Coordinates of N, CA and C in Angstrom, one line a residue:
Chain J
X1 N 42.9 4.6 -12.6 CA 41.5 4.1 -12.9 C 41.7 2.7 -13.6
X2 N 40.8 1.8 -13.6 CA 41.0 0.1 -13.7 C 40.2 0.2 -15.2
X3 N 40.7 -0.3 -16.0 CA 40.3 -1.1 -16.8 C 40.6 -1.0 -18.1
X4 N 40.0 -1.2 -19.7 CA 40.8 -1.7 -20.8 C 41.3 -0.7 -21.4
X5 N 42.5 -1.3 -22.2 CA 43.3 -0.4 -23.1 C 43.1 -0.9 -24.2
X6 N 42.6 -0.6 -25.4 CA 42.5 -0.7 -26.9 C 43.5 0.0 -27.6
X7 N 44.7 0.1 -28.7 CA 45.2 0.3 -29.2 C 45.1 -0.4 -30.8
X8 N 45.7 0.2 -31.9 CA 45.4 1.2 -32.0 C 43.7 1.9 -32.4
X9 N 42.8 3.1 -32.2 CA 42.0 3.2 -32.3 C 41.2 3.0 -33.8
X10 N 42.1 3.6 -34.6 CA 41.9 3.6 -36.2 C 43.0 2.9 -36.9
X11 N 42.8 1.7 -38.0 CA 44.1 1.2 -38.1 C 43.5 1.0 -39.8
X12 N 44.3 1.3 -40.7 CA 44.2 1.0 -42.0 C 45.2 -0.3 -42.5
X13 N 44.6 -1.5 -43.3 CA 45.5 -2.3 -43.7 C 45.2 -2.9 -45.4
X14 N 46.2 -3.0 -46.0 CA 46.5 -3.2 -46.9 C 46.0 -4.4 -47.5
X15 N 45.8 -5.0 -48.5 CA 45.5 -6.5 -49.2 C 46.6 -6.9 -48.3
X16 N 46.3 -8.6 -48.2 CA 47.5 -8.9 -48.0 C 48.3 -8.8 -46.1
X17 N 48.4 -8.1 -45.9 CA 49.0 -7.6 -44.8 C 48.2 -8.1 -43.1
X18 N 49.0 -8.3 -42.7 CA 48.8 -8.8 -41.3 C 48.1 -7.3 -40.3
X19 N 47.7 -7.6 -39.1 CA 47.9 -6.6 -38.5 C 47.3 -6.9 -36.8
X20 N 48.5 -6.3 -35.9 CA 47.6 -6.4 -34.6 C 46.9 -5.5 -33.9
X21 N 46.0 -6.1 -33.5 CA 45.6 -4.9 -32.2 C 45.8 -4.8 -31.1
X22 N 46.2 -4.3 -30.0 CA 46.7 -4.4 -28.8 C 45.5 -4.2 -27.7
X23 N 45.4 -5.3 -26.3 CA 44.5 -5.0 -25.5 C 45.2 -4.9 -23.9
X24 N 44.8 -4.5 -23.1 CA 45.8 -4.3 -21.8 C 44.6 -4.0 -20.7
X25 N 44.6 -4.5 -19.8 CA 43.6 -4.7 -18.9 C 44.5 -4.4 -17.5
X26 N 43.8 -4.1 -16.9 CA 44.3 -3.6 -15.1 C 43.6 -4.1 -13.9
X27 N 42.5 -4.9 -14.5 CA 41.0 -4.8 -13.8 C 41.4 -6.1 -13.2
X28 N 42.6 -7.1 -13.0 CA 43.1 -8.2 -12.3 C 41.9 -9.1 -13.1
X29 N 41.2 -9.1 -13.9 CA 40.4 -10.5 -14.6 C 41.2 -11.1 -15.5
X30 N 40.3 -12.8 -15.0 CA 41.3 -13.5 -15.7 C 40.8 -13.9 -16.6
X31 N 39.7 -13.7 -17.1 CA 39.4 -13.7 -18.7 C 38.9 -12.5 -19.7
X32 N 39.4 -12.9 -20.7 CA 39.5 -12.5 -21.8 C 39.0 -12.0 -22.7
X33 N 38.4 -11.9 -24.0 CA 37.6 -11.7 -25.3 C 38.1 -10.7 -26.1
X34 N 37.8 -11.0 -27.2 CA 38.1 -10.5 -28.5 C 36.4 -10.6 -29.2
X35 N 35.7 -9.8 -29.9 CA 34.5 -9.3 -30.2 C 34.8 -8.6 -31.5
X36 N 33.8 -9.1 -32.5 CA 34.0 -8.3 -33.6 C 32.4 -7.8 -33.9
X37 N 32.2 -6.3 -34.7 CA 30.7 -6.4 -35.0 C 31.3 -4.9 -36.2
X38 N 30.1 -5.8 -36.9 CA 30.0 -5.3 -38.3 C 29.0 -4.3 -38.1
X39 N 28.7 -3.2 -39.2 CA 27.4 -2.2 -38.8 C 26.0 -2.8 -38.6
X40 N 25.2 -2.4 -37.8 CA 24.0 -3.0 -37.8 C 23.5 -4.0 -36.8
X41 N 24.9 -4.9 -36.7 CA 25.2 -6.3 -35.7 C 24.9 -6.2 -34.4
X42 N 25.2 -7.4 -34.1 CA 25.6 -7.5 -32.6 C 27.3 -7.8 -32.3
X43 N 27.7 -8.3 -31.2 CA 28.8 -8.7 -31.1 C 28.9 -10.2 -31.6
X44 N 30.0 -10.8 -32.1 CA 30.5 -12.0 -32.5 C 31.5 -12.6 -31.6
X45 N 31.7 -13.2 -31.2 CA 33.2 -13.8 -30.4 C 34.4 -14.6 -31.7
X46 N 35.2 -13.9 -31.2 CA 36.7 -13.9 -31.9 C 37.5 -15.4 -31.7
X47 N 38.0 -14.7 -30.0 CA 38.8 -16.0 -29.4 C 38.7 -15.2 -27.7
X48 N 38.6 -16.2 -26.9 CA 38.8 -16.2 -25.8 C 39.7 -16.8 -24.5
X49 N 39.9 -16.2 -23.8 CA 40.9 -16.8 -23.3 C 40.5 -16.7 -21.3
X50 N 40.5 -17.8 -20.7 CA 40.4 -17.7 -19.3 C 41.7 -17.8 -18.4
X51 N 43.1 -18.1 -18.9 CA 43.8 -17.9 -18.2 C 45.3 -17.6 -19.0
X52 N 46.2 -17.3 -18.3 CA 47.4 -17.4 -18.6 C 47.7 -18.5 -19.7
X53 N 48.1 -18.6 -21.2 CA 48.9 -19.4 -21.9 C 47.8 -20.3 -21.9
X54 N 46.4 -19.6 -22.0 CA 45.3 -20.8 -22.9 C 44.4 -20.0 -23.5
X55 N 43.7 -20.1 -24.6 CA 43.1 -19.2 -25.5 C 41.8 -20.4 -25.8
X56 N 41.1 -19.7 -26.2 CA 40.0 -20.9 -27.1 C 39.3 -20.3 -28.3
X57 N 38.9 -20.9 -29.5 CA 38.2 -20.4 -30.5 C 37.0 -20.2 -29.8
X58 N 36.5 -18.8 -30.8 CA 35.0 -18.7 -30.7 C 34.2 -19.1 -31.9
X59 N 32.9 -17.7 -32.2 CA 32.5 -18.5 -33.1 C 32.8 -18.2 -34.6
X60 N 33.9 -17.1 -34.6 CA 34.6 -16.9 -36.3 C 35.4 -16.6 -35.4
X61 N 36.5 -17.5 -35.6 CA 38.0 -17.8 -35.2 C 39.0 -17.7 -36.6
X62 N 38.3 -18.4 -37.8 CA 39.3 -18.2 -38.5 C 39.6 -16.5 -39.6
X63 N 40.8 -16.9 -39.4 CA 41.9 -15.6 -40.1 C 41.9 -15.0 -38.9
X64 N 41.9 -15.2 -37.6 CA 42.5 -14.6 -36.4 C 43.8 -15.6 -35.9
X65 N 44.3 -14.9 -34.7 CA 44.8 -15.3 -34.0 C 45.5 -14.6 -32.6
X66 N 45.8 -15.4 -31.3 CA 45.2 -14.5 -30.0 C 46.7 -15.2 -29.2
X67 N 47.4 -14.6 -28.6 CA 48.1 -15.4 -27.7 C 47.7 -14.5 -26.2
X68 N 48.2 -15.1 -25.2 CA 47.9 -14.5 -23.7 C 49.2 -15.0 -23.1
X69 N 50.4 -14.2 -23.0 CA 51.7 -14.6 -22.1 C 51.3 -13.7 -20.5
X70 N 50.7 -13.0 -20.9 CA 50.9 -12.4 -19.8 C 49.3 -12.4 -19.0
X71 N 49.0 -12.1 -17.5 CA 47.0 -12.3 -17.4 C 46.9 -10.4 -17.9
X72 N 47.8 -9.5 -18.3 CA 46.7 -8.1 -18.4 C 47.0 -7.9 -19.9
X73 N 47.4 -8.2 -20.6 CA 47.7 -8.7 -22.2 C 46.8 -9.5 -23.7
X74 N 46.0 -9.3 -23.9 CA 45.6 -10.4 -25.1 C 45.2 -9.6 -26.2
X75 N 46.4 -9.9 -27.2 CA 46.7 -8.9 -28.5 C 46.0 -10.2 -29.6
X76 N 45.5 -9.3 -30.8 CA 44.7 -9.7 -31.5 C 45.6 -9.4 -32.8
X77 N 45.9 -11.1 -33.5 CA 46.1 -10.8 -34.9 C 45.7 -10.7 -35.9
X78 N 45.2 -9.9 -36.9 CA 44.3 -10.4 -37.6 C 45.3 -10.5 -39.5
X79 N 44.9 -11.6 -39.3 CA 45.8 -11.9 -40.8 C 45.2 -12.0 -41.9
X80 N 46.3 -12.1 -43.0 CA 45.9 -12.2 -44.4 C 44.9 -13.2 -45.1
X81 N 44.4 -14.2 -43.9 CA 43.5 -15.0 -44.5 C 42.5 -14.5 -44.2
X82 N 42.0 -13.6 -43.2 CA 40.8 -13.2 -43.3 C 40.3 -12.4 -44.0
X83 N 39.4 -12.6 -45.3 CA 39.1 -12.7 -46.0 C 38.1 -10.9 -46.5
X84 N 37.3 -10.8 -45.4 CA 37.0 -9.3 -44.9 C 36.7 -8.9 -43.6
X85 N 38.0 -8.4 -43.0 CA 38.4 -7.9 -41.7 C 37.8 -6.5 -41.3
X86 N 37.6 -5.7 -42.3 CA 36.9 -4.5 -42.0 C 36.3 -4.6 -41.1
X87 N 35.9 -3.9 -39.5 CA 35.0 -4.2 -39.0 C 35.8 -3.3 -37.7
X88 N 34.8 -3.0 -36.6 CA 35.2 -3.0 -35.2 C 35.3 -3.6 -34.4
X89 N 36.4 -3.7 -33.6 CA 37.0 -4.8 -33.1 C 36.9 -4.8 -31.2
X90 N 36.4 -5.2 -30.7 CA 35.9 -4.9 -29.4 C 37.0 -5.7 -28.1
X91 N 37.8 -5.2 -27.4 CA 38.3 -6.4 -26.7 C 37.9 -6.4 -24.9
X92 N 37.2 -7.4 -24.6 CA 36.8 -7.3 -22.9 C 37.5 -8.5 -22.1
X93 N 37.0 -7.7 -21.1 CA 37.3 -8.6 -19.6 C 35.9 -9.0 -19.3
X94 N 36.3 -10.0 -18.3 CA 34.9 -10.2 -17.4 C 35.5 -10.7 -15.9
X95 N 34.6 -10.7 -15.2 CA 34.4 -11.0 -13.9 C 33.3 -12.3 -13.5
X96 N 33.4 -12.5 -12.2 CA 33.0 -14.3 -11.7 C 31.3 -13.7 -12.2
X97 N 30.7 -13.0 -12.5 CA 29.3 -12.8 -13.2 C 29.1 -13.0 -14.6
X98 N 30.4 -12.5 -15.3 CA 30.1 -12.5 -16.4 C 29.6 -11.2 -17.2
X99 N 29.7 -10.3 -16.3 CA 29.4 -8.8 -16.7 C 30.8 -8.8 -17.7
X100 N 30.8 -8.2 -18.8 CA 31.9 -7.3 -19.9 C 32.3 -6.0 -19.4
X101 N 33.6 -5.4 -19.4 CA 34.2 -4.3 -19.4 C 34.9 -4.2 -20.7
X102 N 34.3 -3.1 -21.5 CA 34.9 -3.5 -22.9 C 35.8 -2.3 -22.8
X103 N 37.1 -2.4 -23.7 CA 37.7 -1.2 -24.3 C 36.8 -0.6 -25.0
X104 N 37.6 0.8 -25.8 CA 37.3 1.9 -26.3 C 36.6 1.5 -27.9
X105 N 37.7 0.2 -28.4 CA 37.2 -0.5 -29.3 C 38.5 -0.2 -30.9
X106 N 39.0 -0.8 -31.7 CA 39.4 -0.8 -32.5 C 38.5 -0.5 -34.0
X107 N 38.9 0.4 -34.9 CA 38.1 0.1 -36.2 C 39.4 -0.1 -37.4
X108 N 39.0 -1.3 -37.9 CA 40.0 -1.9 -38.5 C 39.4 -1.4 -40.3
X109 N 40.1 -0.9 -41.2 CA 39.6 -0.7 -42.2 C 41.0 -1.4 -43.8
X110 N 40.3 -2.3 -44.3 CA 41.2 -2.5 -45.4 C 41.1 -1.7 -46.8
X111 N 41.9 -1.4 -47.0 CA 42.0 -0.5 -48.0 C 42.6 -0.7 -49.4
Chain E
X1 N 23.0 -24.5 -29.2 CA 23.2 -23.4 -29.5 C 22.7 -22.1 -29.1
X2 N 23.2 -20.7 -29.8 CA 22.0 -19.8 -28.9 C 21.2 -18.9 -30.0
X3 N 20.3 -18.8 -30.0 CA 19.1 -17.5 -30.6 C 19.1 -16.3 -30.3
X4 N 19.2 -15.3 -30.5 CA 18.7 -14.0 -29.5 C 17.8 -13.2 -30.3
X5 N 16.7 -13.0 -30.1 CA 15.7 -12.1 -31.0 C 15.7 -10.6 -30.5
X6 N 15.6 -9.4 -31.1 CA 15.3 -8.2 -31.0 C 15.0 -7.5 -31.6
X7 N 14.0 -6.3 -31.4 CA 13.5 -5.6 -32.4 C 14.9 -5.0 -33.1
X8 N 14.9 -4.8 -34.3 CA 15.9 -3.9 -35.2 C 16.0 -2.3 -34.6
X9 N 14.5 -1.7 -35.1 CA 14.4 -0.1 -34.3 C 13.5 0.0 -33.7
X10 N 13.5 1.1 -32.4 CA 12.2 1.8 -31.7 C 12.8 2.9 -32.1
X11 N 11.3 3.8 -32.1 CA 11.2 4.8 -32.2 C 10.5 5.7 -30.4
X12 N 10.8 6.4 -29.6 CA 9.8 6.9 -28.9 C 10.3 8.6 -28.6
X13 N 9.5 9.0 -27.5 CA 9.4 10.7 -27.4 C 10.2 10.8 -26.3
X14 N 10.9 11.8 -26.1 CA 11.0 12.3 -24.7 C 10.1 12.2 -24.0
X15 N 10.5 12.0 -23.1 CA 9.9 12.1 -21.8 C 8.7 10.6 -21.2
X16 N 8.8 9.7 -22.7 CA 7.8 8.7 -22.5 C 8.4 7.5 -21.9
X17 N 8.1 6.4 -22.2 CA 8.4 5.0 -21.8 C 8.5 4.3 -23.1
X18 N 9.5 3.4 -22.5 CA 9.7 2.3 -23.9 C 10.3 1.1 -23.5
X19 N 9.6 0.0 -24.2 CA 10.2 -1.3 -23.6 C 10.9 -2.0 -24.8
X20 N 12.0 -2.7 -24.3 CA 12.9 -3.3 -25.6 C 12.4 -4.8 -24.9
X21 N 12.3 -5.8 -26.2 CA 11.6 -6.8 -25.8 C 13.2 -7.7 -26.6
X22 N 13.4 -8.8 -25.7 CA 14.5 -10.1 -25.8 C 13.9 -11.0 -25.8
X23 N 14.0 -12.0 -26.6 CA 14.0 -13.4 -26.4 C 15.0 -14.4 -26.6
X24 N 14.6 -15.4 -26.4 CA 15.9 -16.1 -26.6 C 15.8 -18.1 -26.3
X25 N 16.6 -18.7 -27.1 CA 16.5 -19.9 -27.4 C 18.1 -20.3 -27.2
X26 N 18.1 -21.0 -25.9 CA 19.4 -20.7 -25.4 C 19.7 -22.9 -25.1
X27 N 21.0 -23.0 -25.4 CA 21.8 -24.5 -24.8 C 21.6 -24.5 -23.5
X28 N 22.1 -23.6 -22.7 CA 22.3 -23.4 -21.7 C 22.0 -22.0 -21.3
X29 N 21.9 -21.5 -20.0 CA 21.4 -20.1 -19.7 C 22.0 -20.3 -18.3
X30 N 22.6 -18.8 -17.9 CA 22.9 -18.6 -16.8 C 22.5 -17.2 -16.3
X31 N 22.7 -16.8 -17.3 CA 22.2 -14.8 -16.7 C 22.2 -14.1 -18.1
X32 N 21.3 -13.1 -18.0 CA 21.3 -12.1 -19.6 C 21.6 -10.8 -18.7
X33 N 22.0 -10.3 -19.9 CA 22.9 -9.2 -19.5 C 22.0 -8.1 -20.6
X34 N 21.8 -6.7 -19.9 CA 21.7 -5.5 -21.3 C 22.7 -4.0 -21.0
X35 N 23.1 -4.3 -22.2 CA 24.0 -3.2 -22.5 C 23.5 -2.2 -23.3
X36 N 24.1 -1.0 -22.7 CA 24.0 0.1 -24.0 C 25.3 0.4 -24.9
X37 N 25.4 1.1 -25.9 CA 26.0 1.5 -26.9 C 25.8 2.5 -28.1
X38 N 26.4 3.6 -27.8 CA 26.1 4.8 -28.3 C 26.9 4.5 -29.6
X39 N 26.5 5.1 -30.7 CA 27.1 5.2 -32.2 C 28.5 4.9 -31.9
X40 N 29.6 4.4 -31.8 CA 30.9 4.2 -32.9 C 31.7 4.2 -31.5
X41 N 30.9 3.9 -30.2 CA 31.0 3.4 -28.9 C 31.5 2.0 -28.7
X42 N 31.9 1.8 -27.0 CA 31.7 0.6 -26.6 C 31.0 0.3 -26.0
X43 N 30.5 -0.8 -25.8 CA 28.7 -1.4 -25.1 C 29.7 -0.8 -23.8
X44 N 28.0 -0.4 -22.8 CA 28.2 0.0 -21.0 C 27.3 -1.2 -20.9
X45 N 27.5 -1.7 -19.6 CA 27.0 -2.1 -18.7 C 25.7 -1.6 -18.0
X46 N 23.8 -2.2 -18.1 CA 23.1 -1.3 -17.6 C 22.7 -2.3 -16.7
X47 N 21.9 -3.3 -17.0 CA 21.6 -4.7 -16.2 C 22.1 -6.4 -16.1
X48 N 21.5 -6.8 -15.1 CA 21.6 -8.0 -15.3 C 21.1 -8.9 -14.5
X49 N 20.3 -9.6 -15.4 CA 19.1 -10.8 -14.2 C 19.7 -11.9 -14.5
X50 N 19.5 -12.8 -13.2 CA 19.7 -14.0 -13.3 C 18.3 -14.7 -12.8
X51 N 17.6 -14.3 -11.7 CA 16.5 -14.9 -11.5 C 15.3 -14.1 -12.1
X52 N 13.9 -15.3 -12.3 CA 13.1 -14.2 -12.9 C 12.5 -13.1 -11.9
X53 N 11.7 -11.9 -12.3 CA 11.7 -10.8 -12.1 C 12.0 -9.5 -12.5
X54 N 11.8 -8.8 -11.6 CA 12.5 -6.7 -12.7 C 13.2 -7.2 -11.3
X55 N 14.3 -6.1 -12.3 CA 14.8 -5.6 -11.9 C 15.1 -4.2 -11.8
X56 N 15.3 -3.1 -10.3 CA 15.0 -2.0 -11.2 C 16.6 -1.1 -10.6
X57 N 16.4 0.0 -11.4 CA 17.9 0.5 -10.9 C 17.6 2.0 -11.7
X58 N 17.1 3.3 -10.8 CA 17.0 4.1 -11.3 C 15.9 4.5 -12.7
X59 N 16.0 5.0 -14.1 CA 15.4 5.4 -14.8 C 15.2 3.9 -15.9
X60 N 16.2 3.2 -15.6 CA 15.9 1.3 -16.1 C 15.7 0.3 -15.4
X61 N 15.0 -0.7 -16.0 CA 14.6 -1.3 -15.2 C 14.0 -2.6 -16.3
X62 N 15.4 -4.4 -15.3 CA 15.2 -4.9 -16.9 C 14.3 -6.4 -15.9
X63 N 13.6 -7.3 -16.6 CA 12.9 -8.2 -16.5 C 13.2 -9.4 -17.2
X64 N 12.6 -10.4 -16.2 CA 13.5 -12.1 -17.0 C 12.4 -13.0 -16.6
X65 N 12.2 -13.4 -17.3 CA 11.3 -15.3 -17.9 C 11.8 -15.8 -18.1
X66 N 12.8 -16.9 -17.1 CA 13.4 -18.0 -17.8 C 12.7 -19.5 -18.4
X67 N 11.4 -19.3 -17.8 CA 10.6 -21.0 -18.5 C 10.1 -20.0 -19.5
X68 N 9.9 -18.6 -19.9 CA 9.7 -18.1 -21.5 C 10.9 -17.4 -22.1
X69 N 11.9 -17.7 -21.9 CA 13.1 -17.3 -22.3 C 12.6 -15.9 -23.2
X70 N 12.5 -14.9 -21.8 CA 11.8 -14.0 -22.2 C 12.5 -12.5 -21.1
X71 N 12.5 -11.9 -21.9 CA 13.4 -10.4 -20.9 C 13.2 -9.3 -21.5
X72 N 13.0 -8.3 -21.1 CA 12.7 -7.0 -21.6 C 13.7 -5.7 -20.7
X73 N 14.0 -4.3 -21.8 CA 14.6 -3.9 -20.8 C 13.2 -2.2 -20.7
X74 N 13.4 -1.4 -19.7 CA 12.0 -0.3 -19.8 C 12.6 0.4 -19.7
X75 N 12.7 1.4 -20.3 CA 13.5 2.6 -19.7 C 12.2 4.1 -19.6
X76 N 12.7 4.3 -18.8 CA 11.5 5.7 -18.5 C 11.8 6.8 -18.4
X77 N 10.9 7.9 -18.3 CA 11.3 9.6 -18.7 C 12.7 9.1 -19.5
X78 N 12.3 9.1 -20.9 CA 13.4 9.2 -21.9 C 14.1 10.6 -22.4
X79 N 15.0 10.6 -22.1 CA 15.7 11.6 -22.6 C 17.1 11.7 -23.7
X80 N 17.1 12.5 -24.7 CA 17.5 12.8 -25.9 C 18.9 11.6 -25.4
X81 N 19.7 11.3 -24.9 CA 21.0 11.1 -24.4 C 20.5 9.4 -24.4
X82 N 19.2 8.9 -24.3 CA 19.3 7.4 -24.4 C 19.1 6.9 -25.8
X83 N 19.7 7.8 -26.8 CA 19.8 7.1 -28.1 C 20.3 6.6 -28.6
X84 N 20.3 5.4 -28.4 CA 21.5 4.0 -28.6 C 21.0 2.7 -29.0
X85 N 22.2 1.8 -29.5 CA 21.6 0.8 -29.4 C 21.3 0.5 -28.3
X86 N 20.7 -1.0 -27.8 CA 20.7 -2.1 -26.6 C 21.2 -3.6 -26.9
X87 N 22.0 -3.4 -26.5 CA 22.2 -5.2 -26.6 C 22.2 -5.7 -25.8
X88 N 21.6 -7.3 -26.0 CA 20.2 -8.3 -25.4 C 21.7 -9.4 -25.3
X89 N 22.2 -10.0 -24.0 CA 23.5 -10.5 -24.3 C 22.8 -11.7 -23.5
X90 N 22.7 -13.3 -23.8 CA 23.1 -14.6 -22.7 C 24.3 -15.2 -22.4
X91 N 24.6 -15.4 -21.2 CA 25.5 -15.9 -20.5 C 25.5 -17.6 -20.0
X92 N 26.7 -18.4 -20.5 CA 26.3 -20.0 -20.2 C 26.6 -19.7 -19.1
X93 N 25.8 -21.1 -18.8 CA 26.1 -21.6 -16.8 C 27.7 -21.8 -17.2
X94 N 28.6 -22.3 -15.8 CA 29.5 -22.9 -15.8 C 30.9 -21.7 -15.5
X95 N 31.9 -21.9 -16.0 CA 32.9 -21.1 -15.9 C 33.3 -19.9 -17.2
X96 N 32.5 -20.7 -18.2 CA 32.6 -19.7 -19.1 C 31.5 -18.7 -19.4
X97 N 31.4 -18.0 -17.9 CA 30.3 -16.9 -18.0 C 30.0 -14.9 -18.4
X98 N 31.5 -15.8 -19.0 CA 32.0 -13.9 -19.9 C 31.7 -14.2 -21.5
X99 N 31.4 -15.5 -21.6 CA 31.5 -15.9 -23.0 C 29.8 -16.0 -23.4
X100 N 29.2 -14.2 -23.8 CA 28.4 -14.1 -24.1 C 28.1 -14.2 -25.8
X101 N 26.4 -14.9 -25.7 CA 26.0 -14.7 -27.1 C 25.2 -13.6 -27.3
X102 N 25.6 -12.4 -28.2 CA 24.6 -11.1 -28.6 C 23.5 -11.1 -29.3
X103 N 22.2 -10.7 -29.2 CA 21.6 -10.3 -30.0 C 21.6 -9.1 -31.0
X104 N 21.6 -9.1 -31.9 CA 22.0 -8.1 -32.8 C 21.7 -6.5 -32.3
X105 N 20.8 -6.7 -31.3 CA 20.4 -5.0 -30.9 C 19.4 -4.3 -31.1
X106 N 19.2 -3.5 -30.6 CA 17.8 -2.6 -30.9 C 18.5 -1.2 -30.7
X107 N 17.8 -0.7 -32.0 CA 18.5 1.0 -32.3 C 17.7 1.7 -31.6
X108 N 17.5 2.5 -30.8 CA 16.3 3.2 -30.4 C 16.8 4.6 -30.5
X109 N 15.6 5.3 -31.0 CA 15.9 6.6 -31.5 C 14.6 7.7 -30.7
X110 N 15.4 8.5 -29.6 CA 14.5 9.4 -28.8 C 14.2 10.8 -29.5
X111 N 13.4 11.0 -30.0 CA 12.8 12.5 -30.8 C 12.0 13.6 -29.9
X112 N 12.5 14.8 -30.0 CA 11.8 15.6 -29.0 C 9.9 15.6 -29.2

C-alpha cells in the first residue's frame, strides 16, 4: 500500500535536547511538508521541500530544520532553539493538485 | 498573504444537515481543499474545488465563490462517525500547489 510513514509516533524530549522525526513516502511525490498544529489550530507549515536536495522555509521555520537526500525521505529536526516544540507534528506529500496525503502524525512532548 | 475564516464549533443532530462555512482573503488562489480530522488523527482528504460551483460526492458536498472568496462544505444524513474537525485549506497558483494555508477548523460535534 502507497503512502506515509511517520516515526516516531510519541516522542518525549528533554530541555535542551535535539530531536528527529522520521518521514518516508512510497507515493513517488516529489514534494514534501512538514506541518505543525497546536490544540485547537489549524495546520502551520514547517519547511518544504519540492525536490531532491532543496528545502524551503515556511511560515515558522525557526528552531527547525529539514534536509531531503533522498525523493521518499524528509526527516524533521527539531532543535534546542525551539523554544516550545510541544505539539503534533504532521508530515505530507502532495501531488500535481495539491491534494495532502498526510502521515499518521508525530506528538512531540517536552518534558 | 492568506486569511482563512471558520466557525470554531457546530453543533448538529443525527440524521440532519449542516453546513461549514469558509472564507478567505487569499495573495493568490488556485484551489481550496476540505479535510476531515478525527481527534489525535491525521487530516483525510474529502473535497476539492477549483472552479466555482458544488461539488458533490456522496453524503458531502463542497461549494466555491471565487469573486466572494467564499466555500462551504454540507454534509448530510449526519451520522455519529462525522465528528471531527474540518479543515478549510487554500492552495497558491503556480508549482507550489501542496503548499497549503489552513484555516484553524471547525469542530463539529454530532449528538443523537
Amino acid at each position: 500500500d502507497g503512502g506515509i510513514t511517520q516515526s516516531p509516533k510519541y516522542l518525549f524530549r528533554k530541555e535542551g535536547q535535539n530531536v528527529t522525526l522520521s518521514c518516508e513516502q512510497n507515493l513517488n511525490h516529489d514534494a514534501m511538508y512538514w506541518y505543525r498544529q497546536d490544540p485547537g489550530q489549524g495546520l502551520r507549515l514547517i519547511y518544504y521541500s519540492q525536490i531532491v536536495n532543496d528545502f524551503q522555509k515556511g511560515d515558522i521555520a525557526e528552531g527547525y530544520s529539514v534536509s531531503r537526500e533522498k525523493k521518499e525521505s524528509f526527516p524533521l529536526t527539531v532543535t534546542s532553539a525551539q523554544k516550545n516544540p510541544t505539539a503534533f507534528y504532521l508530515c505530507a506529500s502532495s501531488d500535481y493538485t495539491g491534494e495532502l496525503f498526510f502521515g499518521e502524525g508525530s506528538r512531540l512532548t517536552v518534558l | 498573504g492568506q486569511n482563512i475564516d471558520q466557525p470554531t464549533e457546530m453543533t448538529a443532530t443525527e440524521g440532519a444537515i449542516v453546513q461549514i462555512n469558509c472564507t478567505y482573503q487569499t495573495s493568490g488562489f488556485n484551489g481550496l481543499f476540505w479535510y476531515q480530522q478525527h481527534a489525535g488523527e491525521a487530516p483525510t482528504f474529502l473535497s476539492y474545488n477549483v472552479l466555482d460551483g458544488l461539488e458533490e460526492k456522496g453524503r458531502f458536498s463542497s461549494f466555491l465563490s471565487r469573486s466572494k472568496g467564499y466555500s462551504y462544505l454540507l454534509l448530510k444524513e449526519l451520522q455519529m462517525k462525522d465528528s471531527a474537525s474540518y479543515l478549510c485549506a487554500v492552495t497558491p497558483p503556480g508549482t507550489n500547489a501542496g503548499k497549503s494555508t489552513f484555516g484553524d477548523g471547525t469542530t463539529l460535534t454530532v449528538k443523537p
